Coordinates of C-alpha atoms and ligand atoms in Angstrom, one line a residue:
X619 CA -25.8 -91.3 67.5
X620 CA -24.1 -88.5 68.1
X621 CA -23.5 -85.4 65.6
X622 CA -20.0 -85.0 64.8
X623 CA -19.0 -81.5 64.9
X624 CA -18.5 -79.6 61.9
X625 CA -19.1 -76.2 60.8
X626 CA -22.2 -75.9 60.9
X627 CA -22.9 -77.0 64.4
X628 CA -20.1 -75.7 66.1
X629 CA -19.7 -71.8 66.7
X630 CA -16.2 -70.0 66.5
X631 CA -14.2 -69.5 69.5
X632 CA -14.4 -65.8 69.7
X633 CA -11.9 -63.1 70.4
X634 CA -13.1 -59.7 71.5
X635 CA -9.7 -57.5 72.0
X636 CA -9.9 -54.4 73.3
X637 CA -6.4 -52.5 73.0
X638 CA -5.8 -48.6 72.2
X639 CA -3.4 -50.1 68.9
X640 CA -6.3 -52.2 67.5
X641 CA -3.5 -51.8 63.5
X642 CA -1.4 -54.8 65.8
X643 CA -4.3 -57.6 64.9
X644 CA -4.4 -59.9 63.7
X645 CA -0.1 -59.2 63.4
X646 CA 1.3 -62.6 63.4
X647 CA -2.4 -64.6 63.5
X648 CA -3.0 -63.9 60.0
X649 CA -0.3 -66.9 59.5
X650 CA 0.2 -70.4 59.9
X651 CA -1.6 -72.1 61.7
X652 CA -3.8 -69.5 63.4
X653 CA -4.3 -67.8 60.1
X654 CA -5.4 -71.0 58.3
X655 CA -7.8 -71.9 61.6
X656 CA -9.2 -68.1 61.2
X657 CA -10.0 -68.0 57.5
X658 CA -11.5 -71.8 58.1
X659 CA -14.1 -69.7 60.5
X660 CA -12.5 -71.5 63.2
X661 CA -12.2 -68.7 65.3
X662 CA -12.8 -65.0 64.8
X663 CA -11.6 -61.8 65.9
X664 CA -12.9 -58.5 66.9
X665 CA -11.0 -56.0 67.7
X666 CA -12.2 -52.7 69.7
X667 CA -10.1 -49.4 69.7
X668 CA -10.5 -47.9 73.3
X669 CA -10.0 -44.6 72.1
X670 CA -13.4 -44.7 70.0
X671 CA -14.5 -44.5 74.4
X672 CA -11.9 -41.7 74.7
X673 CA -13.7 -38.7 76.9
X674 CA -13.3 -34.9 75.7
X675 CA -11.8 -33.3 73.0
X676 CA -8.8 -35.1 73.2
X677 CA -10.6 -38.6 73.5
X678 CA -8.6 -39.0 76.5
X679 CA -8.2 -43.0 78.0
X680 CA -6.1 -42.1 81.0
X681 CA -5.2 -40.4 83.7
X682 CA -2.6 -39.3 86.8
X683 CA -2.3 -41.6 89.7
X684 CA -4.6 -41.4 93.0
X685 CA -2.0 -40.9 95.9
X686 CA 0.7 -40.0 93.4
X687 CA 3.5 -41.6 91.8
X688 CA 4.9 -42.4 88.3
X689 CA 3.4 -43.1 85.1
X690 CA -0.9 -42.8 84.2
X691 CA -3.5 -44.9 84.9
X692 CA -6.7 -46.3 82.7
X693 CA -9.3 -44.7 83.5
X694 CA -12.4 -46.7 84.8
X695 CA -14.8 -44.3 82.8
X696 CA -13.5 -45.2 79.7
X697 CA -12.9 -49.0 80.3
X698 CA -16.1 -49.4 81.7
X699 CA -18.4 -48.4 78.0
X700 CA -15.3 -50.2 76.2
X701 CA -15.9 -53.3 78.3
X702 CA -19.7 -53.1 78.0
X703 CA -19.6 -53.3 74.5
X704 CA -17.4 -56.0 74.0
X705 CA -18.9 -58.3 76.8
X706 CA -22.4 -57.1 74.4
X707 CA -20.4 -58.5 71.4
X708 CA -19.2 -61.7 73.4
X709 CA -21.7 -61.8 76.1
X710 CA -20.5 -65.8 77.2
X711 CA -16.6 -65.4 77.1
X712 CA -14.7 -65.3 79.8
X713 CA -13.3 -61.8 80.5
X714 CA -9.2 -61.2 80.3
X715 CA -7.4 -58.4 81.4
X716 CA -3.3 -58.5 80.2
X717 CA -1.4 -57.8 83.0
X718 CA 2.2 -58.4 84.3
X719 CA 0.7 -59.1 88.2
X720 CA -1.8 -61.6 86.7
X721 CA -1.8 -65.4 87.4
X722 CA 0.6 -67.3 85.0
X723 CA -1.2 -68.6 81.5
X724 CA -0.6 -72.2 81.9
X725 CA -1.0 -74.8 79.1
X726 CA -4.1 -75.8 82.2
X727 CA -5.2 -72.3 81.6
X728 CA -5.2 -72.8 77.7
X729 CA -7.4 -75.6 77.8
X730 CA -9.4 -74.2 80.2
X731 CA -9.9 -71.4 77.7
X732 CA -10.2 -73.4 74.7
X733 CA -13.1 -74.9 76.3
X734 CA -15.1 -71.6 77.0
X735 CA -16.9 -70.1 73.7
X736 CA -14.2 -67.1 73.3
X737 CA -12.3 -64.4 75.4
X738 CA -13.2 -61.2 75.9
X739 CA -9.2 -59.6 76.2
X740 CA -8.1 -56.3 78.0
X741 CA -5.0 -55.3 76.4
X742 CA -3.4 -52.3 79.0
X743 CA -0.7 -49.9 78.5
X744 CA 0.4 -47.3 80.8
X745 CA 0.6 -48.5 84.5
X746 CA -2.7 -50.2 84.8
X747 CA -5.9 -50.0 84.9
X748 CA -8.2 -48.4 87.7
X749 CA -8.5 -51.3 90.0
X750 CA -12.9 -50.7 90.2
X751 CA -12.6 -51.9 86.6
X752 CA -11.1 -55.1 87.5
X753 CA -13.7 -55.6 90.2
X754 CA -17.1 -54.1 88.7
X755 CA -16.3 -56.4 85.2
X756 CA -15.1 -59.4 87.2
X757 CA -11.8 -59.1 85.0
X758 CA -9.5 -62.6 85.1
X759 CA -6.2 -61.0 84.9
X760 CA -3.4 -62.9 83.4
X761 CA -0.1 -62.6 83.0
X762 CA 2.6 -64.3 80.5
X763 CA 5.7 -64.8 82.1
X764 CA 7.9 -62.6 84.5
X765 CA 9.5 -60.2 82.1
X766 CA 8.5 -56.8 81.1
X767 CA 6.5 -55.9 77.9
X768 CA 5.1 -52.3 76.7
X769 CA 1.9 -53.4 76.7
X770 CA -1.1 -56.4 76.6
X771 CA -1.2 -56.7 73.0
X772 CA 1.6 -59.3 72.6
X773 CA 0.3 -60.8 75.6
X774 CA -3.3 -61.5 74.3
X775 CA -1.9 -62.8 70.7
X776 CA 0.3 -65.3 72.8
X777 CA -3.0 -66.4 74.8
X778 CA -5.0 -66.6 71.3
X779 CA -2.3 -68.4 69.9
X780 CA -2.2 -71.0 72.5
X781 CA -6.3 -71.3 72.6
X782 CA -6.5 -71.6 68.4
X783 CA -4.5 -74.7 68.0
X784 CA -6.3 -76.6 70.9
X785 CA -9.8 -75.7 69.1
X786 CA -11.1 -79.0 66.9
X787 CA -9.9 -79.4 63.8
X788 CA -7.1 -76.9 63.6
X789 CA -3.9 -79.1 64.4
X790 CA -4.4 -83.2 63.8
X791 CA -4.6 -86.1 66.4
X792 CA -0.8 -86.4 66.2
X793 CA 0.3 -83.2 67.4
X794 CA -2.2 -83.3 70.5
X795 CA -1.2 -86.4 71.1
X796 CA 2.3 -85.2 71.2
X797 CA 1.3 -82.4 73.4
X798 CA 0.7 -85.0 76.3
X799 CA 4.6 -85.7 76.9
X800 CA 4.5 -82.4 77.7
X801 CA 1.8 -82.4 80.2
X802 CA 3.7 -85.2 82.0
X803 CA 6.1 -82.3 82.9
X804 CA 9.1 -83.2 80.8
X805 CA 10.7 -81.4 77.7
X806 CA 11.0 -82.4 74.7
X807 CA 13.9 -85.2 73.4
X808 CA 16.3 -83.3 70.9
X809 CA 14.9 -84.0 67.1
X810 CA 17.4 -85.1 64.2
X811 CA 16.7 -85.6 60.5
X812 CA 18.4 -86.1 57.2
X813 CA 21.5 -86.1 56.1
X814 CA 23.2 -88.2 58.3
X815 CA 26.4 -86.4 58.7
X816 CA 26.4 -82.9 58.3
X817 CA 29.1 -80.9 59.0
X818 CA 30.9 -83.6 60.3
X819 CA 28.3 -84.1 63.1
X820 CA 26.5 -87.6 63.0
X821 CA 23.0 -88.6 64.3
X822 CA 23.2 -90.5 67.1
X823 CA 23.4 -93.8 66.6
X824 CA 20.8 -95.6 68.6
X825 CA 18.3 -93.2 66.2
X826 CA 19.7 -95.2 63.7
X827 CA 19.5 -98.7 65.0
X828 CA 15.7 -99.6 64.3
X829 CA 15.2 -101.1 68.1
X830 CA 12.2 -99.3 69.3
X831 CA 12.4 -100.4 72.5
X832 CA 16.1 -98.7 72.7
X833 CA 14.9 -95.5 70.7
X834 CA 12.2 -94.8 73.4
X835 CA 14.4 -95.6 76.1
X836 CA 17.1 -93.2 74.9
X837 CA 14.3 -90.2 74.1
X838 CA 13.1 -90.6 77.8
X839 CA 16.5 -90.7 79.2
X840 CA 17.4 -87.0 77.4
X841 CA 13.8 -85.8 78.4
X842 CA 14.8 -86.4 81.6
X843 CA 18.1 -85.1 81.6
X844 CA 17.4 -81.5 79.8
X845 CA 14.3 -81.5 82.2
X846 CA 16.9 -81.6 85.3
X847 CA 19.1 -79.4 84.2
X848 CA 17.0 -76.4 82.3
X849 CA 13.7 -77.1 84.4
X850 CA 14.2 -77.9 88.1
X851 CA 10.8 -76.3 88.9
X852 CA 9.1 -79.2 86.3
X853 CA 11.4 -82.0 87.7
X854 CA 10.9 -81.3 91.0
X855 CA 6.6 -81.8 90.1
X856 CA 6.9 -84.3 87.3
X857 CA 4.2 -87.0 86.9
X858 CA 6.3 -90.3 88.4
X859 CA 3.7 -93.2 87.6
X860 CA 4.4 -95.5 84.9
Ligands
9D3_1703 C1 6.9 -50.8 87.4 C2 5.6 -51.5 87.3 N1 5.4 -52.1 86.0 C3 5.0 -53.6 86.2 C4 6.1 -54.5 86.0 C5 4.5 -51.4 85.2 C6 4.1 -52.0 83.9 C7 5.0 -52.4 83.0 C8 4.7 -52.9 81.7 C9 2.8 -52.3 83.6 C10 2.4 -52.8 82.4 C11 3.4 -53.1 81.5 C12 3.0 -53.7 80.2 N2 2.8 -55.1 80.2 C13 1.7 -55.8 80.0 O1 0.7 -55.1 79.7 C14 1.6 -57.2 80.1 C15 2.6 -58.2 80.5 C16 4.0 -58.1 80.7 O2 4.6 -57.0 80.7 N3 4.6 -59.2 81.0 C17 4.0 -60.4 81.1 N4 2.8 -60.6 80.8 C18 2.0 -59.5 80.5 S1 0.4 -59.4 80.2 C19 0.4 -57.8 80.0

């Protein structure tokens, strides 16, 4: 027979962070569900300052540009310790750098993620990050959508976020369940609850008829519908067997 996992057979999925505003964490992963998951020992979280790594008198993380241009630049002298010491603290994690050039983080990514022991996560500011970094630490980099942020913090608490509630035992078999319609490549039907009128506005009636078989029918018709309209991309890919 095999051992269920509990506790005491299963390690936390762990988070190393290493970010120059180390005061954001755990920010918004202190609650909810992430919070519970964390104080559960679920997961854990380390985070590393990178100016503790800081060179000179004015524990200095970056510098001007090779070949010019605007803004300053990580420097790989720095990164590199700051790195080495968190892969030392999470020496089987995957390595993350945040970046607005990385590959998308996918729900396929999540779980991917989920399933490793922890992330080791590069949070940048400035510019970027000397590109040997990337290369001599065999940084993933990752991105979170195509908008501009002021920095990777945000970026890695979206990626934890995502990873916590796929890690056993922090959301029930429902909501993963749920999570599957999803997968298909369709959004979500719109939700209605009590009271049945409000404001004037009614539930729609079929919600209210008890058939099943027309309930289910009416959900995937309005899946399919906001999907077309808001999400070409998905409809264009969606999963067509059944
Ligand atoms: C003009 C070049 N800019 C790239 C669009 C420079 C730049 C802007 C902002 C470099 C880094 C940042 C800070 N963003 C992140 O660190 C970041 C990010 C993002 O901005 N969008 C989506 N995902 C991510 S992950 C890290």
């Amino acid at each position: 027979m095999p051992e269920p996992a509990t506790l005491s057979n299963v390690l936390p999925w762990r988070a190393t962070v290493l970010t120059l505003f180390p005061e954001l964490f755990p920010g918004p992963l202190a609650a909810s569900l992430a919070g519970d998951a964390l104080q559960q020992g679920l997961w854990t979280l380390d985070t590393m300052a990178i100016r503790d790594f800081g060179l000179g008198r004015h524990k200095s993380v970056d510098d001007t540009p090779a070949g010019g241009g605007a803004g300053m630049v990580m420097r790989a002298d720095v990164l590199g310790p700051a790195l080495d010491a968190a892969i030392a603290a999470n020496p089987r994690a995957p390595r993350i750098y945040l970046t607005p050039r990385g590959a998308p983080l996918t729900q396929a990514v999540v779980r991917e993620l989920a399933a490793a022991p922890g992330a080791v996560l590069l949070a940048g500011r400035f510019e970027g990050i000397d590109q040997r970094v990337i290369a001599a630490r065999q940084l993933r980099e990752i991105s979170i959508g195509d908008y501009v942020l002021s920095g990777g913090e945000l970026a890695a608490m979206v990626l934890i976020d995502a990873v916590v509630r796929l890690l056993p035992g922090v959301v029930g078999a429902a909501a993963s369940l749920n999570e599957e319609s999803f997968e298909q490549g369709l959004l979500e039907y719109p939700h209605y609850t009590r009271p049945r009128d409000w404001e004037g506005l009614p539930i729609p009636e079929v919600l209210l008829s008890g058939d099943h078989k027309r309930i289910e029918a009416w959900r995937r018709a309005e899946s399919e519908r906001l999907t077309r309209e808001r999400r070409p991309d998905l409809w264009a890919r969606r999963k067509r067997e059944q």
